[in-house]
Short mmCIF file of C-alpha atoms in Angstrom, two decimals:
data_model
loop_
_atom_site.label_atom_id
_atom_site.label_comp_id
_atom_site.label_asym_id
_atom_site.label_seq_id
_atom_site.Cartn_x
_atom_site.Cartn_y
_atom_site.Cartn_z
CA UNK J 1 24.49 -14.04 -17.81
CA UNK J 2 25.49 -12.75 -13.88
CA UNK J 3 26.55 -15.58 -12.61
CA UNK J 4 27.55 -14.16 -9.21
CA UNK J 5 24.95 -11.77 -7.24
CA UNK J 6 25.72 -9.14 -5.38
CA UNK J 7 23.63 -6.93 -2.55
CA UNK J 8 23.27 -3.98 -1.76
CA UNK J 9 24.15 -2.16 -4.62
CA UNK J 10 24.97 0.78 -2.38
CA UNK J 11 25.34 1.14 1.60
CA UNK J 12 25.95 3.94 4.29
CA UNK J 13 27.02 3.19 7.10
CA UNK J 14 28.30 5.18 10.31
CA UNK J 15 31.58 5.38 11.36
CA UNK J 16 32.53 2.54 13.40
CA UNK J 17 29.63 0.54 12.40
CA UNK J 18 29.61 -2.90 10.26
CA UNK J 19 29.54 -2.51 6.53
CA UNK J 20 27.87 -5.78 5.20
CA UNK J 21 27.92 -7.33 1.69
CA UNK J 22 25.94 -10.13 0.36
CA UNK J 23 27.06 -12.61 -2.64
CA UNK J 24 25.35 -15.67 -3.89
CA UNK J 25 26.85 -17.72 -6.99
CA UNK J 26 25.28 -20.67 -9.44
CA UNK J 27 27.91 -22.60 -10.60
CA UNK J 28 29.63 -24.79 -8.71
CA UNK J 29 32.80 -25.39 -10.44
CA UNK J 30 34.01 -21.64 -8.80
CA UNK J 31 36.57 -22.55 -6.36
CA UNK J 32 37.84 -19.43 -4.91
CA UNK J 33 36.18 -16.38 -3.60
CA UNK J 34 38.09 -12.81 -3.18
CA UNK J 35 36.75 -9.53 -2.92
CA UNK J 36 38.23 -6.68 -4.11
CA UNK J 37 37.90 -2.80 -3.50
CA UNK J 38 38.59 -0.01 -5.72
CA UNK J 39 39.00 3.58 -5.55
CA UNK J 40 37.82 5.99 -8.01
CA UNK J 41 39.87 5.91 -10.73
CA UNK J 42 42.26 2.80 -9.98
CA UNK J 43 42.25 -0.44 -10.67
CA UNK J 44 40.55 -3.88 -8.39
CA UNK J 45 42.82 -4.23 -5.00
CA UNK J 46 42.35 -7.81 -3.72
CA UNK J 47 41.00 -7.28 -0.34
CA UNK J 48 40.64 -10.77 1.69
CA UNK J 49 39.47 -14.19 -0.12
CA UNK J 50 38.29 -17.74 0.22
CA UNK J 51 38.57 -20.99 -0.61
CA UNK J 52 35.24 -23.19 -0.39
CA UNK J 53 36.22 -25.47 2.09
CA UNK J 54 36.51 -22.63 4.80
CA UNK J 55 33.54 -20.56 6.21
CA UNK J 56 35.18 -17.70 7.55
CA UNK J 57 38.24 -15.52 6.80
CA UNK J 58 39.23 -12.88 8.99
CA UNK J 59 41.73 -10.61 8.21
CA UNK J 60 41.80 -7.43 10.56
CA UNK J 61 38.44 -6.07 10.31
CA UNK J 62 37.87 -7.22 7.23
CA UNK J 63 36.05 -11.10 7.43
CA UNK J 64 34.31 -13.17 4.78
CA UNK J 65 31.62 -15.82 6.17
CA UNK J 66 31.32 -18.50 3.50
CA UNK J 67 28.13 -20.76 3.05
CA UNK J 68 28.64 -23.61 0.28
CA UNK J 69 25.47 -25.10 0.74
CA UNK J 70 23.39 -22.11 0.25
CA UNK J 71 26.30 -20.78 -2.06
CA UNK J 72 26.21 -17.33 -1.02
CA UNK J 73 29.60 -15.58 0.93
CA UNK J 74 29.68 -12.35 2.78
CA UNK J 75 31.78 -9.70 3.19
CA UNK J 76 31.65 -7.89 6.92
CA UNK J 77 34.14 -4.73 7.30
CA UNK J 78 34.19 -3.66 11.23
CA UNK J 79 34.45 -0.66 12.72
CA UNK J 80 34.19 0.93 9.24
CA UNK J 81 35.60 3.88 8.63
CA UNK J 82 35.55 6.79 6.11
CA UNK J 83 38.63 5.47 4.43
CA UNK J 84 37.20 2.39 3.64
CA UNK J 85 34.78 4.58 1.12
CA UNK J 86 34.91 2.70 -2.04
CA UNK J 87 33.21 0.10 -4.77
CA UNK J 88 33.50 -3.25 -3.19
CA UNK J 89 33.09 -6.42 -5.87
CA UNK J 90 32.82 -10.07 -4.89
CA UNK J 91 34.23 -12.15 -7.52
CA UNK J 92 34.79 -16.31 -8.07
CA UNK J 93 37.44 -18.29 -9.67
CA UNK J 94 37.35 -20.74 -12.17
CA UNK J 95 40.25 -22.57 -14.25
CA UNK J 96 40.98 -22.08 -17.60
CA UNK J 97 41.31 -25.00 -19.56
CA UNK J 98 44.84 -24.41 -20.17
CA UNK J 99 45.87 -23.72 -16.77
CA UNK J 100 45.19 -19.80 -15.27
CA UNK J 101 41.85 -18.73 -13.72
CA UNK J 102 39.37 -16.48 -14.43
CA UNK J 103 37.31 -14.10 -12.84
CA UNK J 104 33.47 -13.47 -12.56
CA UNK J 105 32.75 -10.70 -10.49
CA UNK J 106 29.61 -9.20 -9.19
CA UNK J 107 28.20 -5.74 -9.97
CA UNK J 108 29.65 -4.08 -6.99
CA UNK J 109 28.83 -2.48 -3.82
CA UNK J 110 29.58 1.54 -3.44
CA UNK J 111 30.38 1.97 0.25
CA UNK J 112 30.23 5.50 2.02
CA UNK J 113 31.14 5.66 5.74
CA UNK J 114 29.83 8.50 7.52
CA UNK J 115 31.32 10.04 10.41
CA UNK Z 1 58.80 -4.58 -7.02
CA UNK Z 2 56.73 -2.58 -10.17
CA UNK Z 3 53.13 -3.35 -10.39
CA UNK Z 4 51.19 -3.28 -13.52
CA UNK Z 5 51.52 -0.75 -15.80
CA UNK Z 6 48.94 0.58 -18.41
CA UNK Z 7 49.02 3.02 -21.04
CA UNK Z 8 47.30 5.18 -22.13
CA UNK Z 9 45.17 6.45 -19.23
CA UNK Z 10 42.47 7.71 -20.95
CA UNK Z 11 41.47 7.55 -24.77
CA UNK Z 12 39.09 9.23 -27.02
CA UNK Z 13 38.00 7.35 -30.51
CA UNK Z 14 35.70 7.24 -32.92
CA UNK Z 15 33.20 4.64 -33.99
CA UNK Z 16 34.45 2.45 -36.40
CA UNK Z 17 38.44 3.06 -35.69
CA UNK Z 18 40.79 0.78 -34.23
CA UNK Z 19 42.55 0.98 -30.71
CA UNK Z 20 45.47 -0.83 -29.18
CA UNK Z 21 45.92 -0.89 -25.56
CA UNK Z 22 48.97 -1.54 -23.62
CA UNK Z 23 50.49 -3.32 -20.35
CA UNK Z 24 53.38 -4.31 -18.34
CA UNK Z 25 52.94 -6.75 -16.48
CA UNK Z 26 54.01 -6.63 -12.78
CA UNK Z 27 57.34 -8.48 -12.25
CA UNK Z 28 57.76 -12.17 -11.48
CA UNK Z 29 54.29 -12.46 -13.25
CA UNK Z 30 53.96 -14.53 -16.30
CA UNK Z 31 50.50 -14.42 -17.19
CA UNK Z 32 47.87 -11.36 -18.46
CA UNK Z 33 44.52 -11.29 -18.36
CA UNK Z 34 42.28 -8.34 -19.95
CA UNK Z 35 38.83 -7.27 -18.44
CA UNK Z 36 36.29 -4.65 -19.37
CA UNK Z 37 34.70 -2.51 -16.75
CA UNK Z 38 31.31 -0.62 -17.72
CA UNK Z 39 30.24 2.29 -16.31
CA UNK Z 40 28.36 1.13 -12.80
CA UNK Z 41 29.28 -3.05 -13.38
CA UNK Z 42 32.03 -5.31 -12.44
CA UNK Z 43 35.01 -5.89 -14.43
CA UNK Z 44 34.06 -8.72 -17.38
CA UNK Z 45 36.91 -11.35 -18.20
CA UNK Z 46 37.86 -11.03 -22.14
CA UNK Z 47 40.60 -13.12 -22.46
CA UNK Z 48 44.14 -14.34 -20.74
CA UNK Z 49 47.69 -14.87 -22.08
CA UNK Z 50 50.48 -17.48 -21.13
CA UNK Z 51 53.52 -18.32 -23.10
CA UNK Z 52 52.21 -15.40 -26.02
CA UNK Z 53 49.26 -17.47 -26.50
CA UNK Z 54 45.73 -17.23 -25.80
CA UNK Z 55 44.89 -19.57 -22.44
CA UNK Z 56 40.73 -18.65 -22.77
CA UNK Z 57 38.17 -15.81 -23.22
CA UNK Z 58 35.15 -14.73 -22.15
CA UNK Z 59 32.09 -13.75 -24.55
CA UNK Z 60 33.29 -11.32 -26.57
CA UNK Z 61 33.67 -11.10 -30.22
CA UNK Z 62 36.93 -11.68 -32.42
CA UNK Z 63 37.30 -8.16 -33.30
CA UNK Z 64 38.98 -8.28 -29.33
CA UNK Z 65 42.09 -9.40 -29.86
CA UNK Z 66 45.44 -9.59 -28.20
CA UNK Z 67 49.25 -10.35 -28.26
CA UNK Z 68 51.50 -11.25 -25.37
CA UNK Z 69 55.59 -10.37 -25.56
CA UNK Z 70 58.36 -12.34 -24.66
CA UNK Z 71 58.61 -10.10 -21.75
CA UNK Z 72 55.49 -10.83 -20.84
CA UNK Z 73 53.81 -7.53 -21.65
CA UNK Z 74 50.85 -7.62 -23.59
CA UNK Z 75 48.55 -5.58 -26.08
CA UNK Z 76 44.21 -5.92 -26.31
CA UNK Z 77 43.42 -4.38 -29.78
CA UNK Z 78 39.65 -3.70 -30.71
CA UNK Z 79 38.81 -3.01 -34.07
CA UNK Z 80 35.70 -1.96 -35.72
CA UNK Z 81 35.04 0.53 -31.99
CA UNK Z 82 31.06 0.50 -31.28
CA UNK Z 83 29.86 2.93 -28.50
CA UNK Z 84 29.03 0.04 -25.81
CA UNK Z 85 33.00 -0.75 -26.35
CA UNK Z 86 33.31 2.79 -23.75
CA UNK Z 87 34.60 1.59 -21.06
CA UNK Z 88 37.63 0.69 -18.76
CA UNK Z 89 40.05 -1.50 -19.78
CA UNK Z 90 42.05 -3.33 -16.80
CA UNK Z 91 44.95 -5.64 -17.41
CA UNK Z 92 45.70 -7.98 -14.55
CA UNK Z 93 49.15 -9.81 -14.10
CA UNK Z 94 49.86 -13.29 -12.24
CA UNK Z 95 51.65 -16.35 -11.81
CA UNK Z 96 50.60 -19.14 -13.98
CA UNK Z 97 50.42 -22.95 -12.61
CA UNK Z 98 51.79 -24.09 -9.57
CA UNK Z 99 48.53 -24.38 -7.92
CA UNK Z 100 48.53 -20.36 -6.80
CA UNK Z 101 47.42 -18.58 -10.00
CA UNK Z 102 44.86 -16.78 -8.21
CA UNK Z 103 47.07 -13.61 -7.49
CA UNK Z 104 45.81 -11.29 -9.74
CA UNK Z 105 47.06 -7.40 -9.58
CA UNK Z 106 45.49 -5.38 -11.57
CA UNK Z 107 46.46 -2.06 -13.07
CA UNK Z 108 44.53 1.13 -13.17
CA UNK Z 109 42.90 0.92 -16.12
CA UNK Z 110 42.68 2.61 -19.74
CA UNK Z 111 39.15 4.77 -19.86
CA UNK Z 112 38.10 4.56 -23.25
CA UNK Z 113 35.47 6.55 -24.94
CA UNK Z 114 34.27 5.88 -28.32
CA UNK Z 115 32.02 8.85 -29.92
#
C-alpha cells in the first residue's frame, strides 16, 4: 500500500535549471515531511523538511512548497547542478505508538543534471 | 561525532539460511530503526528500537527480527532468507522523545543477496 506518491520517476534537467519533484500523501495523521537524497551506494541524507503548518521551506536552493489541502508537497532544487545527480525520495512522519516516528517514503526520483 | 555504522557491506546467502545484520548507532542517539530498500523503491520501515525493546514495525513477517544493546547498537536477523528478502538493509539512528525524534541518520546500508 504506497501511501505517499511520488513524480517523476526520473528527470533531466540542464545545468542551472530547476529540478522539480512532485509528492502527494493519503493519510492525514503524517505530520512531517523531509526529503532525502542519496548517492549510489550510501545511505538516505536528509535534505530540507516540513512541518504541515508551513507552505514553504527554503534552504539555499533547495525549497519545499507544501499544500495541506490538496496534500501534495514539492521539492524545487535551483540552479541545479551536476552534483546534485542523485535519487531524491519524499518521505512523511508518523508516531509510533510508543513514542519514535516512522517513515513512509515515496519511490524516488533519479535526478541527472546536464551541463 | 561518528555516524552510523553498518556491517557487513555487502552479503551473499542462500535461500533458506539465516542472516544477522549489524549497527552502531551514531552517538548521542538512543533509538534504531531498520528499513529495507528494493532495487528501484524507497526504503520500507520494518521495525524501531528504544530502551532494547521493540517501539513498532511495519508489515513484515516475524521471521524479521531484532535486538537492541545497552549501548544502543542493534542487530535485524532474518531467518528462513527468500529471494524478494535481496535487498538493502539501512539502519537509521535518532533521538527518542522530547518532541524532535524526527532526526534520522541513516547509515550506508548492508546489500544483501539471497541466491
Amino acid at each position: 500500500q504506497q501511501q505517499v506518491k511520488q513524480s517523476p520517476q526520473s528527470l533531466i534537467v540542464q545545468k542551472g535549471g530547476i529540478s522539480i519533484i512532485n509528492c502527494a500523501y493519503e493519510n492525514t495523521a503524517f505530520d512531517y515531511f523531509p526529503w532525502y537524497q542519496q548517492f549510489p551506494g550510501k545511505g538516505p541524507a536528509l535534505l530540507i523538511a516540513i512541518r504541515p503548518d508551513v507552505s514553504e521551506k527554503k534552504e539555499g536552493r533547495f525549497t519545499i512548497s507544501f499544500n495541506k489541502s490538496a496534500k501534495q508537497f514539492s521539492l524545487h532544487i535551483m540552479d541545479s547542478q551536476p552534483g546534485d545527480s542523485a535519487t531524491y525520495f519524499c518521505a512523511a512522519s508518523t508516531w509510533l505508538t510508543g513514542g519514535g516516528n516512522k517513515l513512509t517514503f515515496g519511490t524516488g526520483t533519479q535526478l541527472k543534471v546536464e551541463l | 561525532e561518528t555516524g552510523v555504522t553498518q556491517s557487513p557491506t555487502h552479503l551473499i546467502k542462500t535461500r533458506g539460511q539465516q542472516v544477522t545484520l549489524r549497527c552502531s548507532s551514531q552517538s548521542g542517539h538512543n533509538t534504531v530503526s531498520w528499513y529495507q530498500q528494493a532495487l528501484g523503491q524507497g526504503p520500507q520501515f520494518i521495525f524501531q528500537y528504544y530502551r532494547e525493546e521493540e517501539n513498532g514495525r511495519g508489515n513484515f513477517p516475524p521471521r524479521f527480527s531484532g535486538l537492541q544493546f545497552p549501548n544502543y547498537s542493534s542487530e535485524l536477523n532474518v531467518n528462513a532468507l527468500e529471494l524478494d528478502d535481496s535487498a538493502l538493509y539501512l539502519c537509521a539512528s535518532s533521538s527518542h522523545g522530547g518532541g524532535n525524534s524526527y532526526g534520522y541518520t541513516f547509515g550506508s546500508g548492508t546489500r544483501l543477496t539471497v541466491v
